[in-house]
mmCIF file of C-alpha atoms in Angstrom:
data_model
loop_
_atom_site.group_PDB
_atom_site.id
_atom_site.type_symbol
_atom_site.label_atom_id
_atom_site.label_comp_id
_atom_site.label_asym_id
_atom_site.label_seq_id
_atom_site.Cartn_x
_atom_site.Cartn_y
_atom_site.Cartn_z
ATOM 1 C CA UNK A 1 -18.890 14.416 32.635
ATOM 2 C CA UNK A 2 -20.735 11.074 32.657
ATOM 3 C CA UNK A 3 -18.980 8.394 30.597
ATOM 4 C CA UNK A 4 -20.009 7.958 26.967
ATOM 5 C CA UNK A 5 -21.256 4.352 26.667
ATOM 6 C CA UNK A 6 -21.786 2.299 23.538
ATOM 7 C CA UNK A 7 -25.326 1.240 24.443
ATOM 8 C CA UNK A 8 -26.421 4.843 25.003
ATOM 9 C CA UNK A 9 -24.864 6.440 21.914
ATOM 10 C CA UNK A 10 -27.260 7.293 19.101
ATOM 11 C CA UNK A 11 -26.417 7.612 15.430
ATOM 12 C CA UNK A 12 -26.769 11.247 14.361
ATOM 13 C CA UNK A 13 -25.643 12.667 17.698
ATOM 14 C CA UNK A 14 -23.555 15.810 17.224
ATOM 15 C CA UNK A 15 -20.369 16.097 19.238
ATOM 16 C CA UNK A 16 -20.019 19.745 20.304
ATOM 17 C CA UNK A 17 -17.411 21.537 18.165
ATOM 18 C CA UNK A 18 -14.130 22.676 19.644
ATOM 19 C CA UNK A 19 -11.689 25.299 18.469
ATOM 20 C CA UNK A 20 -7.926 24.914 18.472
ATOM 21 C CA UNK A 21 -5.540 27.818 18.017
ATOM 22 C CA UNK A 22 -2.439 27.306 15.906
ATOM 23 C CA UNK A 23 0.415 29.764 16.267
ATOM 24 C CA UNK A 24 3.898 29.600 14.836
ATOM 25 C CA UNK A 25 5.142 28.247 18.169
ATOM 26 C CA UNK A 26 2.750 25.286 17.839
ATOM 27 C CA UNK A 27 4.262 24.477 14.448
ATOM 28 C CA UNK A 28 7.800 24.690 15.836
ATOM 29 C CA UNK A 29 6.893 22.396 18.738
ATOM 30 C CA UNK A 30 5.178 19.942 16.409
ATOM 31 C CA UNK A 31 8.157 19.958 14.027
ATOM 32 C CA UNK A 32 10.500 19.135 16.899
ATOM 33 C CA UNK A 33 8.312 16.469 18.474
ATOM 34 C CA UNK A 34 7.428 14.741 15.196
ATOM 35 C CA UNK A 35 10.684 15.203 13.318
ATOM 36 C CA UNK A 36 8.820 16.746 10.353
ATOM 37 C CA UNK A 37 11.101 19.647 9.434
ATOM 38 C CA UNK A 38 9.636 20.324 5.985
ATOM 39 C CA UNK A 39 10.722 23.916 5.395
ATOM 40 C CA UNK A 40 7.236 25.088 4.316
ATOM 41 C CA UNK A 41 6.132 24.682 7.956
ATOM 42 C CA UNK A 42 8.630 27.180 9.393
ATOM 43 C CA UNK A 43 10.260 29.345 6.726
ATOM 44 C CA UNK A 44 7.947 32.026 5.327
ATOM 45 C CA UNK A 45 10.454 33.141 2.678
ATOM 46 C CA UNK A 46 10.736 29.658 1.187
ATOM 47 C CA UNK A 47 6.996 28.995 1.600
ATOM 48 C CA UNK A 48 6.228 32.052 -0.535
ATOM 49 C CA UNK A 49 8.946 31.138 -3.054
ATOM 50 C CA UNK A 50 7.225 27.802 -3.697
ATOM 51 C CA UNK A 51 3.870 29.522 -4.212
ATOM 52 C CA UNK A 52 2.250 29.165 -0.794
ATOM 53 C CA UNK A 53 0.362 32.075 0.797
ATOM 54 C CA UNK A 54 2.396 31.824 4.019
ATOM 55 C CA UNK A 55 3.922 29.215 6.289
ATOM 56 C CA UNK A 56 1.340 26.416 6.414
ATOM 57 C CA UNK A 57 0.529 24.136 9.307
ATOM 58 C CA UNK A 58 1.513 20.489 9.292
ATOM 59 C CA UNK A 59 -1.593 18.652 8.121
ATOM 60 C CA UNK A 60 -0.623 16.090 10.744
ATOM 61 C CA UNK A 61 -1.051 18.703 13.475
ATOM 62 C CA UNK A 62 -4.650 19.315 12.379
ATOM 63 C CA UNK A 63 -5.140 15.533 12.250
ATOM 64 C CA UNK A 64 -3.661 15.211 15.747
ATOM 65 C CA UNK A 65 -6.160 17.791 16.983
ATOM 66 C CA UNK A 66 -8.948 15.765 15.377
ATOM 67 C CA UNK A 67 -7.500 12.885 17.392
ATOM 68 C CA UNK A 68 -7.686 14.991 20.562
ATOM 69 C CA UNK A 69 -11.286 15.879 19.729
ATOM 70 C CA UNK A 70 -12.428 12.244 19.476
ATOM 71 C CA UNK A 71 -10.208 11.168 22.384
ATOM 72 C CA UNK A 72 -11.921 13.668 24.629
ATOM 73 C CA UNK A 73 -15.336 12.393 23.529
ATOM 74 C CA UNK A 74 -14.211 8.760 23.992
ATOM 75 C CA UNK A 75 -13.878 9.286 27.743
ATOM 76 C CA UNK A 76 -10.395 10.805 27.473
ATOM 77 C CA UNK A 77 -8.690 7.582 26.384
ATOM 78 C CA UNK A 78 -6.323 8.014 23.389
ATOM 79 C CA UNK A 79 -6.174 4.207 23.206
ATOM 80 C CA UNK A 80 -9.895 4.128 22.380
ATOM 81 C CA UNK A 81 -9.170 5.561 18.922
ATOM 82 C CA UNK A 82 -8.758 2.432 16.800
ATOM 83 C CA UNK A 83 -8.945 4.213 13.467
ATOM 84 C CA UNK A 84 -8.417 7.784 12.336
ATOM 85 C CA UNK A 85 -8.538 8.773 8.683
ATOM 86 C CA UNK A 86 -8.482 12.247 7.185
ATOM 87 C CA UNK A 87 -8.291 14.035 3.864
ATOM 88 C CA UNK A 88 -6.432 17.347 3.928
ATOM 89 C CA UNK A 89 -8.688 19.363 1.639
ATOM 90 C CA UNK A 90 -7.185 22.832 2.179
ATOM 91 C CA UNK A 91 -3.960 24.108 3.638
ATOM 92 C CA UNK A 92 -3.965 26.090 6.883
ATOM 93 C CA UNK A 93 -1.769 29.198 6.522
ATOM 94 C CA UNK A 94 -0.412 30.365 9.879
ATOM 95 C CA UNK A 95 0.440 34.079 9.950
ATOM 96 C CA UNK A 96 3.274 35.375 12.117
ATOM 97 C CA UNK A 97 1.094 37.264 14.602
ATOM 98 C CA UNK A 98 -0.491 36.809 18.033
ATOM 99 C CA UNK A 99 -3.628 35.151 16.649
ATOM 100 C CA UNK A 100 -2.225 32.567 14.242
ATOM 101 C CA UNK A 101 -4.935 30.370 12.735
ATOM 102 C CA UNK A 102 -7.963 28.768 14.340
ATOM 103 C CA UNK A 103 -9.207 25.298 13.437
ATOM 104 C CA UNK A 104 -12.705 24.269 14.510
ATOM 105 C CA UNK A 105 -13.393 20.539 14.651
ATOM 106 C CA UNK A 106 -16.839 18.992 14.782
ATOM 107 C CA UNK A 107 -18.145 15.453 14.653
ATOM 108 C CA UNK A 108 -21.277 13.404 14.285
ATOM 109 C CA UNK A 109 -21.904 9.791 15.252
ATOM 110 C CA UNK A 110 -22.204 8.069 11.873
ATOM 111 C CA UNK A 111 -22.638 4.432 12.813
ATOM 112 C CA UNK A 112 -22.515 1.739 15.464
ATOM 113 C CA UNK A 113 -20.262 -1.044 14.236
ATOM 114 C CA UNK A 114 -20.757 -3.564 17.039
ATOM 115 C CA UNK A 115 -18.184 -4.791 19.546
ATOM 116 C CA UNK A 116 -18.275 -1.375 21.244
ATOM 117 C CA UNK A 117 -17.008 0.403 18.147
ATOM 118 C CA UNK A 118 -18.555 3.651 16.914
ATOM 119 C CA UNK A 119 -17.817 5.516 13.689
ATOM 120 C CA UNK A 120 -17.594 9.291 13.996
ATOM 121 C CA UNK A 121 -17.523 11.535 10.917
ATOM 122 C CA UNK A 122 -15.227 14.515 11.411
ATOM 123 C CA UNK A 123 -14.975 17.949 9.844
ATOM 124 C CA UNK A 124 -12.423 20.678 10.464
ATOM 125 C CA UNK A 125 -12.768 24.262 9.319
ATOM 126 C CA UNK A 126 -10.397 27.190 9.414
ATOM 127 C CA UNK A 127 -12.184 30.436 8.623
ATOM 128 C CA UNK A 128 -14.389 29.771 5.582
ATOM 129 C CA UNK A 129 -12.359 26.756 4.431
ATOM 130 C CA UNK A 130 -13.008 23.098 5.123
ATOM 131 C CA UNK A 131 -9.489 21.871 5.947
ATOM 132 C CA UNK A 132 -10.389 18.242 6.736
ATOM 133 C CA UNK A 133 -13.031 16.538 4.638
ATOM 134 C CA UNK A 134 -14.188 12.926 4.220
ATOM 135 C CA UNK A 135 -12.617 12.278 7.614
ATOM 136 C CA UNK A 136 -13.609 9.808 10.258
ATOM 137 C CA UNK A 137 -12.632 8.011 13.409
ATOM 138 C CA UNK A 138 -13.578 4.644 14.827
ATOM 139 C CA UNK A 139 -13.538 4.641 18.619
ATOM 140 C CA UNK A 140 -14.124 1.882 21.128
ATOM 141 C CA UNK A 141 -16.524 2.706 23.941
ATOM 142 C CA UNK A 142 -17.277 0.842 27.169
ATOM 143 C CA UNK B 1 8.447 16.238 -13.143
ATOM 144 C CA UNK B 2 6.106 13.304 -12.868
ATOM 145 C CA UNK B 3 6.929 10.572 -10.377
ATOM 146 C CA UNK B 4 8.437 7.393 -11.748
ATOM 147 C CA UNK B 5 5.624 4.792 -12.066
ATOM 148 C CA UNK B 6 8.177 1.965 -11.935
ATOM 149 C CA UNK B 7 8.097 2.428 -8.157
ATOM 150 C CA UNK B 8 4.535 1.110 -7.838
ATOM 151 C CA UNK B 9 4.617 -2.117 -5.828
ATOM 152 C CA UNK B 10 8.071 -1.569 -4.362
ATOM 153 C CA UNK B 11 8.522 -2.589 -0.741
ATOM 154 C CA UNK B 12 10.929 -0.841 1.642
ATOM 155 C CA UNK B 13 12.008 -2.233 4.961
ATOM 156 C CA UNK B 14 11.693 -3.397 7.579
ATOM 157 C CA UNK B 15 13.866 -0.513 8.713
ATOM 158 C CA UNK B 16 15.836 -0.141 11.927
ATOM 159 C CA UNK B 17 13.868 -0.890 15.126
ATOM 160 C CA UNK B 18 12.262 2.140 16.803
ATOM 161 C CA UNK B 19 11.831 2.159 20.571
ATOM 162 C CA UNK B 20 8.760 4.033 21.811
ATOM 163 C CA UNK B 21 9.794 6.006 24.909
ATOM 164 C CA UNK B 22 7.873 7.709 27.711
ATOM 165 C CA UNK B 23 9.753 10.929 26.986
ATOM 166 C CA UNK B 24 8.780 10.973 23.304
ATOM 167 C CA UNK B 25 5.138 10.158 24.105
ATOM 168 C CA UNK B 26 4.941 13.038 26.616
ATOM 169 C CA UNK B 27 6.746 15.435 24.259
ATOM 170 C CA UNK B 28 4.449 14.531 21.362
ATOM 171 C CA UNK B 29 1.306 14.784 23.526
ATOM 172 C CA UNK B 30 2.452 18.248 24.689
ATOM 173 C CA UNK B 31 3.101 19.362 21.107
ATOM 174 C CA UNK B 32 -0.363 18.349 19.871
ATOM 175 C CA UNK B 33 -2.238 19.400 23.000
ATOM 176 C CA UNK B 34 -3.368 15.922 24.078
ATOM 177 C CA UNK B 35 -3.909 16.383 27.813
ATOM 178 C CA UNK B 36 -4.577 12.740 28.722
ATOM 179 C CA UNK B 37 -2.783 11.465 31.850
ATOM 180 C CA UNK B 38 -2.579 8.098 30.050
ATOM 181 C CA UNK B 39 0.214 9.645 27.922
ATOM 182 C CA UNK B 40 2.193 10.827 30.963
ATOM 183 C CA UNK B 41 1.340 8.949 34.142
ATOM 184 C CA UNK B 42 2.413 5.303 34.170
ATOM 185 C CA UNK B 43 0.216 4.455 37.173
ATOM 186 C CA UNK B 44 -2.853 5.958 35.470
ATOM 187 C CA UNK B 45 -2.099 3.987 32.301
ATOM 188 C CA UNK B 46 -1.710 0.722 34.201
ATOM 189 C CA UNK B 47 -4.932 1.403 36.083
ATOM 190 C CA UNK B 48 -6.655 1.838 32.708
ATOM 191 C CA UNK B 49 -5.374 -1.581 31.625
ATOM 192 C CA UNK B 50 -2.299 -0.621 29.574
ATOM 193 C CA UNK B 51 1.236 -1.954 30.175
ATOM 194 C CA UNK B 52 2.729 1.579 30.292
ATOM 195 C CA UNK B 53 1.933 5.108 29.081
ATOM 196 C CA UNK B 54 0.269 5.026 25.655
ATOM 197 C CA UNK B 55 0.869 7.120 22.567
ATOM 198 C CA UNK B 56 -1.720 9.464 21.051
ATOM 199 C CA UNK B 57 -3.143 7.817 17.905
ATOM 200 C CA UNK B 58 -1.122 9.953 15.477
ATOM 201 C CA UNK B 59 2.306 9.398 17.060
ATOM 202 C CA UNK B 60 2.648 6.458 14.656
ATOM 203 C CA UNK B 61 3.392 9.078 11.961
ATOM 204 C CA UNK B 62 6.922 9.390 13.385
ATOM 205 C CA UNK B 63 7.512 5.731 12.592
ATOM 206 C CA UNK B 64 5.635 5.603 9.278
ATOM 207 C CA UNK B 65 7.190 8.830 7.990
ATOM 208 C CA UNK B 66 10.713 7.618 8.732
ATOM 209 C CA UNK B 67 9.856 4.536 6.685
ATOM 210 C CA UNK B 68 8.270 6.350 3.715
ATOM 211 C CA UNK B 69 11.064 8.961 3.719
ATOM 212 C CA UNK B 70 13.405 6.260 2.426
ATOM 213 C CA UNK B 71 11.119 5.963 -0.623
ATOM 214 C CA UNK B 72 10.761 9.728 -1.033
ATOM 215 C CA UNK B 73 14.531 10.244 -0.858
ATOM 216 C CA UNK B 74 15.211 7.632 -3.528
ATOM 217 C CA UNK B 75 16.533 9.779 -6.406
ATOM 218 C CA UNK B 76 15.007 7.436 -8.984
ATOM 219 C CA UNK B 77 11.486 8.338 -7.805
ATOM 220 C CA UNK B 78 11.956 11.965 -8.902
ATOM 221 C CA UNK B 79 10.166 13.661 -5.995
ATOM 222 C CA UNK B 80 10.741 17.360 -5.215
ATOM 223 C CA UNK B 81 10.137 17.404 -1.463
ATOM 224 C CA UNK B 82 9.755 21.195 -1.321
ATOM 225 C CA UNK B 83 6.604 20.810 -3.472
ATOM 226 C CA UNK B 84 5.076 18.060 -1.328
ATOM 227 C CA UNK B 85 1.905 18.500 0.686
ATOM 228 C CA UNK B 86 0.059 15.822 2.611
ATOM 229 C CA UNK B 87 -3.109 14.639 0.853
ATOM 230 C CA UNK B 88 -4.592 11.959 3.076
ATOM 231 C CA UNK B 89 -3.602 9.968 6.140
ATOM 232 C CA UNK B 90 -5.159 7.043 7.953
ATOM 233 C CA UNK B 91 -4.123 4.963 10.948
ATOM 234 C CA UNK B 92 -5.704 1.665 11.885
ATOM 235 C CA UNK B 93 -4.537 0.492 15.282
ATOM 236 C CA UNK B 94 -4.583 -3.100 16.457
ATOM 237 C CA UNK B 95 -3.757 -1.593 19.845
ATOM 238 C CA UNK B 96 -2.204 1.668 21.014
ATOM 239 C CA UNK B 97 1.573 1.985 20.923
ATOM 240 C CA UNK B 98 2.966 2.118 24.455
ATOM 241 C CA UNK B 99 6.284 3.011 26.066
ATOM 242 C CA UNK B 100 8.675 0.104 25.761
ATOM 243 C CA UNK B 101 7.374 -1.076 22.391
ATOM 244 C CA UNK B 102 10.172 -1.811 19.937
ATOM 245 C CA UNK B 103 8.712 -1.720 16.450
ATOM 246 C CA UNK B 104 9.780 -1.999 12.827
ATOM 247 C CA UNK B 105 8.059 -0.535 9.783
ATOM 248 C CA UNK B 106 7.692 -1.848 6.250
ATOM 249 C CA UNK B 107 6.290 0.413 3.517
ATOM 250 C CA UNK B 108 4.753 -0.454 0.164
ATOM 251 C CA UNK B 109 4.097 1.933 -2.737
ATOM 252 C CA UNK B 110 0.439 1.241 -3.584
ATOM 253 C CA UNK B 111 -0.048 3.718 -6.394
ATOM 254 C CA UNK B 112 1.427 6.670 -8.250
ATOM 255 C CA UNK B 113 -0.926 8.873 -10.250
ATOM 256 C CA UNK B 114 -0.544 12.082 -12.234
ATOM 257 C CA UNK B 115 -3.264 14.721 -12.539
ATOM 258 C CA UNK B 116 -1.905 17.315 -14.925
ATOM 259 C CA UNK B 117 1.277 18.691 -13.350
ATOM 260 C CA UNK B 118 0.338 17.239 -9.943
ATOM 261 C CA UNK B 119 1.501 13.799 -8.831
ATOM 262 C CA UNK B 120 0.081 11.657 -6.040
ATOM 263 C CA UNK B 121 1.669 8.690 -4.314
ATOM 264 C CA UNK B 122 -0.124 6.328 -1.936
ATOM 265 C CA UNK B 123 1.887 4.220 0.499
ATOM 266 C CA UNK B 124 0.931 1.728 3.171
ATOM 267 C CA UNK B 125 3.184 1.203 6.178
ATOM 268 C CA UNK B 126 2.873 -1.813 8.422
ATOM 269 C CA UNK B 127 4.142 -1.248 11.969
ATOM 270 C CA UNK B 128 4.816 -4.382 14.010
ATOM 271 C CA UNK B 129 6.797 -5.193 17.117
ATOM 272 C CA UNK B 130 10.154 -6.892 16.624
ATOM 273 C CA UNK B 131 8.372 -10.005 17.936
ATOM 274 C CA UNK B 132 5.955 -9.877 14.998
ATOM 275 C CA UNK B 133 2.830 -8.462 16.665
ATOM 276 C CA UNK B 134 1.002 -6.136 14.280
ATOM 277 C CA UNK B 135 0.308 -2.796 15.974
ATOM 278 C CA UNK B 136 -0.686 -0.264 13.325
ATOM 279 C CA UNK B 137 -1.276 0.165 9.612
ATOM 280 C CA UNK B 138 -0.663 3.672 8.281
ATOM 281 C CA UNK B 139 -1.875 4.710 4.834
ATOM 282 C CA UNK B 140 -0.582 7.940 3.384
ATOM 283 C CA UNK B 141 -1.219 9.974 0.240
ATOM 284 C CA UNK B 142 1.295 12.672 -0.591
ATOM 285 C CA UNK B 143 0.792 15.252 -3.319
ATOM 286 C CA UNK B 144 3.614 16.835 -5.283
ATOM 287 C CA UNK B 145 2.322 20.157 -6.567
ATOM 288 C CA UNK B 146 3.309 20.982 -10.137
ATOM 289 C CA UNK B 147 5.609 23.938 -10.776
#
């Protein structure tokens, strides 16, 4: 893929959406790597007892995937992401089956901020629900 | 139970220094599905202009969450952690964290609000190296669902 350059980026450009699959194993790996062992992310019995529909994904895992999405667009450099901000508008229940949940992330170039920095507005959906709203990244481009 | 509003403005930390390691960066990148060689291959990272392998942008949550957990665990705050969901999160990076960084975090309670039986708490965590270089500011909103 040719590099994405600041001078060539246009406001309004859509970044092609990408889908990320979330299975229980992904939640277990994320819990271990991040140290977030909140029981609602791995124990279905307790999740239901506290009124949740199922085990729910770590919001931070969805946010991390939004980070992957903009990193990939920003020429594959995680260090290009200078700001990432999200609002977790709906929970992502992850059933205990072979499919799990799917999160689709999309983005649109919302502004050119100067100094090589571009604002990207981000949305994430899982099924019919918008799971990230009012979310954005600022990335630095060459 | 509503959260105790007396906690607004309280500052916690700096906590114990946290050393960012190559192993943790690679483990975290694997867990989130970040495939960048810059998180795994030191030579590639140096070639790209970094001192060592760099962290994905959300790895800072490990450091900020350890810092805000001290607030959340304070019995006087009155938080029921089993009812907590994450409301909002933002990271602003002065530069990416890289392997070898030794950082400390300081967290401030910005606001506590109640909406019916639901409570929300906003915190800001400053992450700086032990030498005083600011690396990242993390802002977090947690929501305690009402029973």
